[in-house]
Tab-separated table of C-alpha atoms and ligand atoms in Angstrom:
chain	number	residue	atom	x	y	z
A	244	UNK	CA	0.000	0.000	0.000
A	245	UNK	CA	3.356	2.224	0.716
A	246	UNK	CA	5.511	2.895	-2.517
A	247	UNK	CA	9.275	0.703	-1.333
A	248	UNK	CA	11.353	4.072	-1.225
A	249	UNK	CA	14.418	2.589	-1.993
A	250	UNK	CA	17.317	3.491	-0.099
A	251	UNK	CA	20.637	6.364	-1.300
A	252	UNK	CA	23.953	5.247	-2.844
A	253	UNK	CA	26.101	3.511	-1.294
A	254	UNK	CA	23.558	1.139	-0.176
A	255	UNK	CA	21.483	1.109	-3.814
A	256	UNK	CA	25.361	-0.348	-5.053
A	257	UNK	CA	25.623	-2.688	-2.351
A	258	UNK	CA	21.859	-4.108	-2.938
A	259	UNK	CA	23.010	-4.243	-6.919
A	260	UNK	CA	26.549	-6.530	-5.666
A	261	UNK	CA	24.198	-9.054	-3.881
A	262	UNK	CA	22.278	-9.652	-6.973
A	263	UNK	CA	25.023	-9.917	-8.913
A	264	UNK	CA	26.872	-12.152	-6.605
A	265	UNK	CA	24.259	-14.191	-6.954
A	266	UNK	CA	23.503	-14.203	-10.729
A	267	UNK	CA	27.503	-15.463	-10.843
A	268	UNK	CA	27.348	-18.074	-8.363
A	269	UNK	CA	24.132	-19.208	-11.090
A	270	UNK	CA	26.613	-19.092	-14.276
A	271	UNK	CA	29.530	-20.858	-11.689
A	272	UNK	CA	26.979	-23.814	-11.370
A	273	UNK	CA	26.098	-23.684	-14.455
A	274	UNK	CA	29.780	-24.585	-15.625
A	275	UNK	CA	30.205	-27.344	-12.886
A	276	UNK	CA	26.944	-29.174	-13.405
A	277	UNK	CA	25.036	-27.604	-16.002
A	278	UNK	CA	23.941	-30.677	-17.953
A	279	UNK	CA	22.830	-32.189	-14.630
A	280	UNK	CA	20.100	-28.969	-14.566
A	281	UNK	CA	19.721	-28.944	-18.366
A	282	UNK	CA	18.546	-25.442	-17.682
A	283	UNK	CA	20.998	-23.898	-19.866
A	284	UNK	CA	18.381	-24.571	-23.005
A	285	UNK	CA	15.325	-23.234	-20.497
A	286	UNK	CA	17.100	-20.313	-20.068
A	287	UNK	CA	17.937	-19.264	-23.599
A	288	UNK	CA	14.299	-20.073	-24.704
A	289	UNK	CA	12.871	-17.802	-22.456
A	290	UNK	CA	15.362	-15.050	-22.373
A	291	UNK	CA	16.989	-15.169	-25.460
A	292	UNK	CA	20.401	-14.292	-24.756
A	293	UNK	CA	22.556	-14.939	-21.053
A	294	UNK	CA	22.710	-10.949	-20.746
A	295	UNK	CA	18.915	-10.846	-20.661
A	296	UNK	CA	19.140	-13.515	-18.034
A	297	UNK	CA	21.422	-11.272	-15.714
A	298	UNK	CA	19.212	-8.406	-16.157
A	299	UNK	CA	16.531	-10.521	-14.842
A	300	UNK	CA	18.048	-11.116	-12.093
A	301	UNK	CA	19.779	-7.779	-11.315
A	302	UNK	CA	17.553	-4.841	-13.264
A	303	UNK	CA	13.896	-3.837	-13.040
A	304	UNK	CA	11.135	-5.264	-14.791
A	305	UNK	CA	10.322	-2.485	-17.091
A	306	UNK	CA	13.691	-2.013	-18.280
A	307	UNK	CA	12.947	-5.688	-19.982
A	308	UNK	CA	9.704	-6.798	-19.903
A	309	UNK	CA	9.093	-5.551	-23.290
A	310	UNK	CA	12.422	-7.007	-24.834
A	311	UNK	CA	11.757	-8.375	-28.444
A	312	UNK	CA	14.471	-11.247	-28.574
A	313	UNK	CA	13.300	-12.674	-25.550
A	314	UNK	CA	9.935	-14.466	-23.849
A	315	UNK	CA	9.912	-12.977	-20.751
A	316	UNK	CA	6.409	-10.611	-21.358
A	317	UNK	CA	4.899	-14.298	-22.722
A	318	UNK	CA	5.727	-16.135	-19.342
A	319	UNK	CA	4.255	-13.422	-17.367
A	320	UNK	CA	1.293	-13.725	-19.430
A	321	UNK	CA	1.361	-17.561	-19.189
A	322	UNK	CA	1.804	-16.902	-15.232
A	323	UNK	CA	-1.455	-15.045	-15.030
A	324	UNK	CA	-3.493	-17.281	-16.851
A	325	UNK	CA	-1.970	-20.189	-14.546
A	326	UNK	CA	-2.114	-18.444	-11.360
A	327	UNK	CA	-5.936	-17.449	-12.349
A	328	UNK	CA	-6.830	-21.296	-12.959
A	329	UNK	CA	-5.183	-22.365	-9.590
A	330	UNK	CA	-7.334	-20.149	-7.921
A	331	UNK	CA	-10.891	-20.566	-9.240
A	332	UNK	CA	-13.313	-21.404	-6.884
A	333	UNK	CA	-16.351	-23.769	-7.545
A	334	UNK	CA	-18.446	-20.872	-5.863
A	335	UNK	CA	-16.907	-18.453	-8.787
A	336	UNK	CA	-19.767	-17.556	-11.342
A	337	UNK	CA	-19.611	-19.841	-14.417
A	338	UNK	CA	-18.965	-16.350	-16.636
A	339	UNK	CA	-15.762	-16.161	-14.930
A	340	UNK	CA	-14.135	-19.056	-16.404
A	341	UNK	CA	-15.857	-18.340	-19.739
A	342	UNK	CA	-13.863	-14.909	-19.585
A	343	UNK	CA	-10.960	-17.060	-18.912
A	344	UNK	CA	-10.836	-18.673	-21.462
A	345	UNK	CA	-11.559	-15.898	-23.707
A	346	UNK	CA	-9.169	-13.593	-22.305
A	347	UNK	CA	-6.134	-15.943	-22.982
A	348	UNK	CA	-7.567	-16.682	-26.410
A	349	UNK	CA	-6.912	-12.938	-27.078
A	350	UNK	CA	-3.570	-13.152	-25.253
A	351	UNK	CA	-2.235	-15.406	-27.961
A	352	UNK	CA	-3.732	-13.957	-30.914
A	353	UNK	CA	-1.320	-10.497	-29.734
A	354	UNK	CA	1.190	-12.746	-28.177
A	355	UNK	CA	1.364	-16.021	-30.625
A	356	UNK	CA	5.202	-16.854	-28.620
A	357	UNK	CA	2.903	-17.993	-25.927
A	358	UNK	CA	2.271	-21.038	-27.844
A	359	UNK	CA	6.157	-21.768	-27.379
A	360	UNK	CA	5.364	-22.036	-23.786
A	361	UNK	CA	1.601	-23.788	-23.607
A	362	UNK	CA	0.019	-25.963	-25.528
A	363	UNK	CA	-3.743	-24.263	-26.142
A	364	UNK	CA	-4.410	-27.053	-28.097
A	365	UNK	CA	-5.227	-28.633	-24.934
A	366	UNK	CA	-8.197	-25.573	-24.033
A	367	UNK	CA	-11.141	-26.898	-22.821
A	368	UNK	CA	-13.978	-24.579	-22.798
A	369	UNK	CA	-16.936	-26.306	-21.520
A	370	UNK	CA	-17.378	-24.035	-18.634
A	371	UNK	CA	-20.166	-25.429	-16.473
A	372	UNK	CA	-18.806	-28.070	-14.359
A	373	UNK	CA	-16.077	-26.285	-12.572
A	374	UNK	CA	-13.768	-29.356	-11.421
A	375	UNK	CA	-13.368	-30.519	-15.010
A	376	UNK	CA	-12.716	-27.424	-16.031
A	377	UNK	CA	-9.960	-26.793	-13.722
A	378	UNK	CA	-8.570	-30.241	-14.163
A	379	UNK	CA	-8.494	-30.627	-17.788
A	380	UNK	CA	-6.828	-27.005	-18.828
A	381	UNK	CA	-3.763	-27.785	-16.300
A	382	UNK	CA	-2.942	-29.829	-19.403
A	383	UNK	CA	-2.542	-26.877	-20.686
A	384	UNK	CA	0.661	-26.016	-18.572
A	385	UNK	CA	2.321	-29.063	-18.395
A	386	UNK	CA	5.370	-28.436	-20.134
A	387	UNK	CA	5.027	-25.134	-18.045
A	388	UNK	CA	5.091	-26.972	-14.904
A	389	UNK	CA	8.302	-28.939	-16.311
A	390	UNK	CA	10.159	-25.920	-16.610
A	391	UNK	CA	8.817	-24.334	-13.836
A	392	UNK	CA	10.055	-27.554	-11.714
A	393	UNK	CA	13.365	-27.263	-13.016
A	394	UNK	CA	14.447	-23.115	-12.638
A	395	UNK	CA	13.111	-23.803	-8.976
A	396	UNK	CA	15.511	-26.061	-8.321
A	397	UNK	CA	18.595	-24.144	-10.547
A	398	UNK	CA	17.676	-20.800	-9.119
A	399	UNK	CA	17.547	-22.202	-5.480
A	400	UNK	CA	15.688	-19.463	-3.770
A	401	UNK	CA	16.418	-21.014	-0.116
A	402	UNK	CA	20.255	-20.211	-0.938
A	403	UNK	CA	19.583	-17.050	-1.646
A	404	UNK	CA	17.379	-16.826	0.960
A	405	UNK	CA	19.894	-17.606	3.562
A	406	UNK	CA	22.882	-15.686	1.955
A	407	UNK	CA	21.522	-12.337	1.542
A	408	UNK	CA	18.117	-12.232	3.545
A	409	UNK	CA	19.735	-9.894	6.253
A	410	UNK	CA	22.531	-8.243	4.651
A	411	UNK	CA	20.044	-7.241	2.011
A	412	UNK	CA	17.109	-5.838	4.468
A	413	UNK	CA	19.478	-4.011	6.462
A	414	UNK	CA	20.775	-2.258	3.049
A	415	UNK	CA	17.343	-1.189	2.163
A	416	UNK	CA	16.742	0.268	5.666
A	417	UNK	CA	13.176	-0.429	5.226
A	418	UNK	CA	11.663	-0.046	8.981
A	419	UNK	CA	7.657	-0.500	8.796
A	420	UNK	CA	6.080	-2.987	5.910
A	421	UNK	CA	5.234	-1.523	3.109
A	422	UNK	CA	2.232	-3.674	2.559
A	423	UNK	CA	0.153	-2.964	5.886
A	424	UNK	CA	2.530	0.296	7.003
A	425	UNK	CA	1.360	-1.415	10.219
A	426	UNK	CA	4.136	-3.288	11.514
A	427	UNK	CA	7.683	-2.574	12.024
A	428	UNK	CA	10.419	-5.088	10.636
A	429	UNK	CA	13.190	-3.863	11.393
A	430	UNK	CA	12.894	-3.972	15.111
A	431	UNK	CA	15.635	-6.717	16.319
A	432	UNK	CA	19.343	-7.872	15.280
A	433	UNK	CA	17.989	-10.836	12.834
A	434	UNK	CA	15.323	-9.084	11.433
A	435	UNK	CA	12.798	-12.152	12.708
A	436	UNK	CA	9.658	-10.169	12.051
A	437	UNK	CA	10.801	-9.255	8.405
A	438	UNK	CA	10.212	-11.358	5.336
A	439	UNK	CA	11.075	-11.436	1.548
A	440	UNK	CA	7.857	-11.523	0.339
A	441	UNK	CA	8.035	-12.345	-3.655
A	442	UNK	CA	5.768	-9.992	-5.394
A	443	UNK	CA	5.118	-12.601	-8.339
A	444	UNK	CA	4.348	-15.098	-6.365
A	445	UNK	CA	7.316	-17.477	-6.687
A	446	UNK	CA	4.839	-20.839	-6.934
A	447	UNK	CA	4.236	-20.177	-10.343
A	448	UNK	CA	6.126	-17.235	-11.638
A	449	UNK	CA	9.283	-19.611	-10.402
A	450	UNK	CA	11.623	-17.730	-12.814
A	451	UNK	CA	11.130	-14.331	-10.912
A	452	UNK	CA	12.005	-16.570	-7.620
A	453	UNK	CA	15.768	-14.607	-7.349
A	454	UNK	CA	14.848	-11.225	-9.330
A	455	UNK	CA	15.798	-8.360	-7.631
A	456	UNK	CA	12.417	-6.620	-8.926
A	457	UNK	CA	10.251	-9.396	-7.564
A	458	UNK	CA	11.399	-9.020	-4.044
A	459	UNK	CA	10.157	-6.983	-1.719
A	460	UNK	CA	10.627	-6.916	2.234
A	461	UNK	CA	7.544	-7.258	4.444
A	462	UNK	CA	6.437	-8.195	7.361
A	463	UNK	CA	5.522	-11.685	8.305
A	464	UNK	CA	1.819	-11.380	8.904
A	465	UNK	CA	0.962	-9.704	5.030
A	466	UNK	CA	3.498	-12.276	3.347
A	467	UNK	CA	2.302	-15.608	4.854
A	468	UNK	CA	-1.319	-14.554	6.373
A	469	UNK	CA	-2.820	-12.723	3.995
A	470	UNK	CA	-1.342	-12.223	0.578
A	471	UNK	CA	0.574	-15.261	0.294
A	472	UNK	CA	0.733	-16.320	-3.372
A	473	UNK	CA	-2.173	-14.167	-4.514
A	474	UNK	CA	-1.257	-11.799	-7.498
A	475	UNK	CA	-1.287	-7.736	-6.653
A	476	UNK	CA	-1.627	-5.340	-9.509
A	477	UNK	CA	0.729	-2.634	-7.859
A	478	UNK	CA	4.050	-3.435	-6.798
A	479	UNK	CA	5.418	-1.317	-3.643
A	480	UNK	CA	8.502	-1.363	-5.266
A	481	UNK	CA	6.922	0.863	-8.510
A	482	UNK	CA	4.002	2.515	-6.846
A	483	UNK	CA	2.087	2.899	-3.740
A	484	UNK	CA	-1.533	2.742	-2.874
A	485	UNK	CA	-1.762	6.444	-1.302
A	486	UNK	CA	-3.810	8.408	-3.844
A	487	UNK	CA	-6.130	5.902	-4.207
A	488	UNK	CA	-7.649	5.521	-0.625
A	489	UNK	CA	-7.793	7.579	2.292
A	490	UNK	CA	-8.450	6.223	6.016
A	491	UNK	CA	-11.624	8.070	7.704
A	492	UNK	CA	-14.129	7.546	10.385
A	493	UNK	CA	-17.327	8.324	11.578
A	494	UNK	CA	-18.578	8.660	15.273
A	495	UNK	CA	-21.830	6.758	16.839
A	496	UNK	CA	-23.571	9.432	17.799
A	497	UNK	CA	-27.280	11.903	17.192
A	498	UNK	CA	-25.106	14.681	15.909
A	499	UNK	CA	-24.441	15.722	12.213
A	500	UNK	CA	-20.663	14.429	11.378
A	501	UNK	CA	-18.705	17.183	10.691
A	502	UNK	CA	-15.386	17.856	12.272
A	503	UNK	CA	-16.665	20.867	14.039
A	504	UNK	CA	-19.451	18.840	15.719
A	505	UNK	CA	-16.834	16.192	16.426
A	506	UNK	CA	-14.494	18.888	17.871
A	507	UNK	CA	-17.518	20.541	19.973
A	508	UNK	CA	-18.548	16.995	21.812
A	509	UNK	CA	-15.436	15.954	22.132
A	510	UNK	CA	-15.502	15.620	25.715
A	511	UNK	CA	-18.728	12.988	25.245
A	512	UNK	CA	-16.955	11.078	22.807
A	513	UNK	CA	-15.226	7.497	23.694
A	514	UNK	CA	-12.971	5.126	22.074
A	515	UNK	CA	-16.147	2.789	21.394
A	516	UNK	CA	-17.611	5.423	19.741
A	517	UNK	CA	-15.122	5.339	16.607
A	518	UNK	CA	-16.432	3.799	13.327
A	519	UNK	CA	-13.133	3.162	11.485
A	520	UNK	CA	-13.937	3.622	7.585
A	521	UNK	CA	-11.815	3.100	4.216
A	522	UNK	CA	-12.793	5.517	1.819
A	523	UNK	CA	-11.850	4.387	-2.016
A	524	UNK	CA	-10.958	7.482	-3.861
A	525	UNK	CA	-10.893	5.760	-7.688
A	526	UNK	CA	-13.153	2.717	-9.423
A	527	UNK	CA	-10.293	0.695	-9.868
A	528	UNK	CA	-11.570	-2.572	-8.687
A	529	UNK	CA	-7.758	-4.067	-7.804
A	530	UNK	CA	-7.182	-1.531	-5.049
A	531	UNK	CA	-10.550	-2.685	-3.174
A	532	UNK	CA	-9.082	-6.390	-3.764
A	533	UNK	CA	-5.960	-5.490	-2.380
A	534	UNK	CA	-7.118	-3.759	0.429
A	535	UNK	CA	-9.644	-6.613	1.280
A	536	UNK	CA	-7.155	-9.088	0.881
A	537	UNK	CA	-4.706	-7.640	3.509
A	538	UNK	CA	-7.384	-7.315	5.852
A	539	UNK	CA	-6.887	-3.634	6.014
A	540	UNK	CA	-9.738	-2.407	7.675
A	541	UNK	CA	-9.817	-5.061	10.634
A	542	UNK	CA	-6.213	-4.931	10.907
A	543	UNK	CA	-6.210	-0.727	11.548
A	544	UNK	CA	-9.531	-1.226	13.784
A	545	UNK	CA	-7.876	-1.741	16.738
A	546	UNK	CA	-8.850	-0.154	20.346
A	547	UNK	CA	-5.470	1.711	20.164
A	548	UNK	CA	-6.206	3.419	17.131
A	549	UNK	CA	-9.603	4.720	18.198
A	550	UNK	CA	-8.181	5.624	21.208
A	551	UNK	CA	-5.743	7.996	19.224
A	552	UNK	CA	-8.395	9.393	17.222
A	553	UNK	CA	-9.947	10.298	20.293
A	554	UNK	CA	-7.239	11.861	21.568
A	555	UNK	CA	-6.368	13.457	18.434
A	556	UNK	CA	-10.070	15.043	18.688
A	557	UNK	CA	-9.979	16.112	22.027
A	558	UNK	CA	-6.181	17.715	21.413
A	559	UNK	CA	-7.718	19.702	18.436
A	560	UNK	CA	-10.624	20.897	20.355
A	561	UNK	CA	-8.268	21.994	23.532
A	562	UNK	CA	-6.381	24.437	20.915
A	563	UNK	CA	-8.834	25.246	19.210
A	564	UNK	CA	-10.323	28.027	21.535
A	565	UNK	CA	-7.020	29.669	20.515
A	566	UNK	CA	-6.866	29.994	16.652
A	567	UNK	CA	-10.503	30.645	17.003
A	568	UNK	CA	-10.151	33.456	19.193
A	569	UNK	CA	-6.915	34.868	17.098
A	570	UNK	CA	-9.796	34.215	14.026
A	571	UNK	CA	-12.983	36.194	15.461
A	572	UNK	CA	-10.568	38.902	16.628
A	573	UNK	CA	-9.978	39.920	13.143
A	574	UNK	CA	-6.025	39.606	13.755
A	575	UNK	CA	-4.873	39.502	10.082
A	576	UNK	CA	-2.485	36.487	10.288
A	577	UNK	CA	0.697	35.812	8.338
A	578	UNK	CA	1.473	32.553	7.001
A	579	UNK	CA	4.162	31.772	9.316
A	580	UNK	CA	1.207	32.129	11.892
A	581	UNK	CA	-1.312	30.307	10.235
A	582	UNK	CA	1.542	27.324	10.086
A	583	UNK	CA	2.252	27.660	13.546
A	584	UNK	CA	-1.083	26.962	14.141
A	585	UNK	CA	-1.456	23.941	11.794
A	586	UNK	CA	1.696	22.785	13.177
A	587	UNK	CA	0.117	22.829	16.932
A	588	UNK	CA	-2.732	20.607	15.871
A	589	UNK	CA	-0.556	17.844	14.439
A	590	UNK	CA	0.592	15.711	17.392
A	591	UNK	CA	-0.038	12.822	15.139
A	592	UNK	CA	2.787	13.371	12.584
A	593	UNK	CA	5.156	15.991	11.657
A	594	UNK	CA	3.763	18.357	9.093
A	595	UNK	CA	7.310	17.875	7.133
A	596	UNK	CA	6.268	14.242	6.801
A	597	UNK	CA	2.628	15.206	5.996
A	598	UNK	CA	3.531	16.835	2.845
A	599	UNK	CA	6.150	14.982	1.603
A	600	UNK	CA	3.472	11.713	2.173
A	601	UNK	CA	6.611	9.798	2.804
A	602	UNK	CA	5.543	7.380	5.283
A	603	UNK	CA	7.283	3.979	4.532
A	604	UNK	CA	9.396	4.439	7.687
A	605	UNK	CA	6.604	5.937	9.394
A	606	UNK	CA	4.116	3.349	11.792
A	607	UNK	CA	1.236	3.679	10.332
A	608	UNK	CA	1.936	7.201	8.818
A	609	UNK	CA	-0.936	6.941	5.890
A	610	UNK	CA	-3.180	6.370	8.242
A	611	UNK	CA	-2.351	9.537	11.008
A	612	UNK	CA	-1.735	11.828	8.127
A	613	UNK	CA	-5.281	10.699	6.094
A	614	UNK	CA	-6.967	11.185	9.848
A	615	UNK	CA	-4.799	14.712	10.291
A	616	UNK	CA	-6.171	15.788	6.803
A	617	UNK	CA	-9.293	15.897	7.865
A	618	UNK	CA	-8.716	17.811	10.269
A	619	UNK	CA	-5.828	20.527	9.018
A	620	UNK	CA	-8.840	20.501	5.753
A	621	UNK	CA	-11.345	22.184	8.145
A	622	UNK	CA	-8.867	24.653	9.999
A	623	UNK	CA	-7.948	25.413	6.837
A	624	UNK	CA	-10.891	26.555	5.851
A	625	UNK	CA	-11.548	28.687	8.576
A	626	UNK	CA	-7.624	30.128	8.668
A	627	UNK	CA	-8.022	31.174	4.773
A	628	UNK	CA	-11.735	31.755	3.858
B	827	LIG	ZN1	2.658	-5.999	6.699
């Protein structure tokens, strides 16, 4: 939900070196024991060339997803489709694995190289009985599933895993998951309650098991518990979540919600009182998914964060007979005053960090600066009518 802000030079160079390291102790095995694998012919078919290969491993995915001499774009595709078999549901409406099928029926008219890689021969498109449908197009992947099978064991993810798990999180200096911007993973010497959470989930999209673009750090609970090997559109390491939600909530209670109402009962108000709310600020139908699948909502609806809204109100409302007064006064206020003002009713977060919406470092800092907004929004209005 937090855009990965990835750390300064030196430690960018340093993250580089591990990837590297890596992708040469991959071309050292491959000269030792390379028949044993016979990945070498895998490797080519899919990426063309052993440079593309390295860049897999050590670049970013737009710099060669779209790569003519290679089939990199086509397995992602091929990914998709997979990953969106293996988790249909018999509950899922029968016009759901009718679009299947016709959305990778398109996908290979654009992309015929995905033939190279699935046999669609094998399609089988009577929809209504959802077990057979499931079971008879994994024929479809079964080569896939070969090759799969085999980079999993060349790339050897647990080797990586236990080489560079800790060097590598302490290089990107990330402190608070990116994913829930709820808990903090950098909080002991071993990093226990961090995780390399692979964006691509690394059952299926087992070539992207070691790329430095499919790896993200995280916190235990949103990598095991709740996303797990489902597919995000947005990766934190490309773009955050901020823009297109904003935390709010609502109080249980006769009066008209508006902050000023809040701010003049404030004093009746209790924790229990608090409706936490998600408020979706565009249609797009993945960010609700996401959301919903890392439990966002429940997970923020905790009695300590309606206690701080509480506090946060009553704060507000104990400064507020101050700017008020300064206001109905007529005092004709600079802007350094107006900001001192702002600045007095943001206990929450620092209004240097409010602006800048930085907040991957920050506990929960999307959801204390969406909650401030509301606030600074109304004082706002009054300061500059
Ligand atoms: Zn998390």
């Amino acid at each position: 939900m937090i855009k990965l802000e990835l750390p300064q030079q030196p430690q960018l160079k340093a993250i580089d070196v591990c990837f590297e390291n890596y992708y040469k102790s991959l071309l050292e095995k491959l000269a030792k024991d390379g028949n044993t694998h016979r990945i070498i012919p895998e490797i080519l078919k899919l990426c063309g060339n052993m440079a593309n290969f390295k860049l897999l491993i050590t670049d970013e995915w737009f710099n060669i997803k779209n790569k003519p001499d290679n089939l990199l774009f086509e397995y992602y595709l091929v990914c998709r489709f997979y990953l969106d078999l293996t988790k249909m549901r018999s509950s899922d409406d029968e016009r759901y694995r009718i679009n299947w099928i016709s959305k990778i029926l398109k996908c290979i008219s654009h992309y015929p190289k995905m033939n190279e890689l699935i046999d669609s021969d094998f399609l089988y498109d009577i929809t209504s009985d959802y077990y057979d449908f499931q079971m008879k197009n994994k024929k479809v992947f079964n080569n896939f599933d070969e090759i799969n099978n085999k980079l999993r064991d060349f790339l050897n993810y647990d080797n990586f895993r236990d080489r560079f798990r800790v060097t590598l999180w302490r290089l990107y200096g990330c402190e608070v998951c990116p994913y829930c911007n709820l808990i903090p993973i950098t909080n002991n010497e071993d990093f226990s309650t961090a995780d390399i959470e692979h964006f691509y989930p690394k059952s299926i999209f087992s070539l992207f098991c070691v790329s430095k673009f499919n790896l993200v750090p995280s916190c235990k609970d949103c990598n095991r518990q709740f996303k797990g090997s489902k597919y995000f559109h947005y990766n934190p390491r490309y773009e955050g979540l901020d823009e297109y939600f904003k935390f709010d909530f609502s109080v249980n209670a006769s009066f008209e919600q508006t902050i000023d109402n809040y701010l003049s009962h404030s004093s009746e108000i209790k924790e229990n009182d608090i409706n936490l709310a998600i408020k979706l600020c565009n249609e797009d139908k993945y960010v609700e998914e996401r959301l919903s699948t890392l439990k966002i909502n429940s997970r923020y609806d905790s009695v300590q964060n309606r206690t701080d809204i509480c506090k946060f109100i009553k704060d507000a409302e104990s400064s507020r007979y101050l700017w008020l007064k300064t206001i109905e006064n007529g005092v004709i206020l600079e802007d350094k005053d107006k900001e001192k003002i702002l600045n007095q009713i943001s206990p929450f977060l620092s209004r240097e960090i409010y602006r800048s919406r930085k907040f991957m470092n920050i506990e929960k800092g999307k959801f204390k600066a969406d909650i401030n907004s509301m606030f600074q929004d109304y004082i706002e209005g009054l300061l500059y009518p």
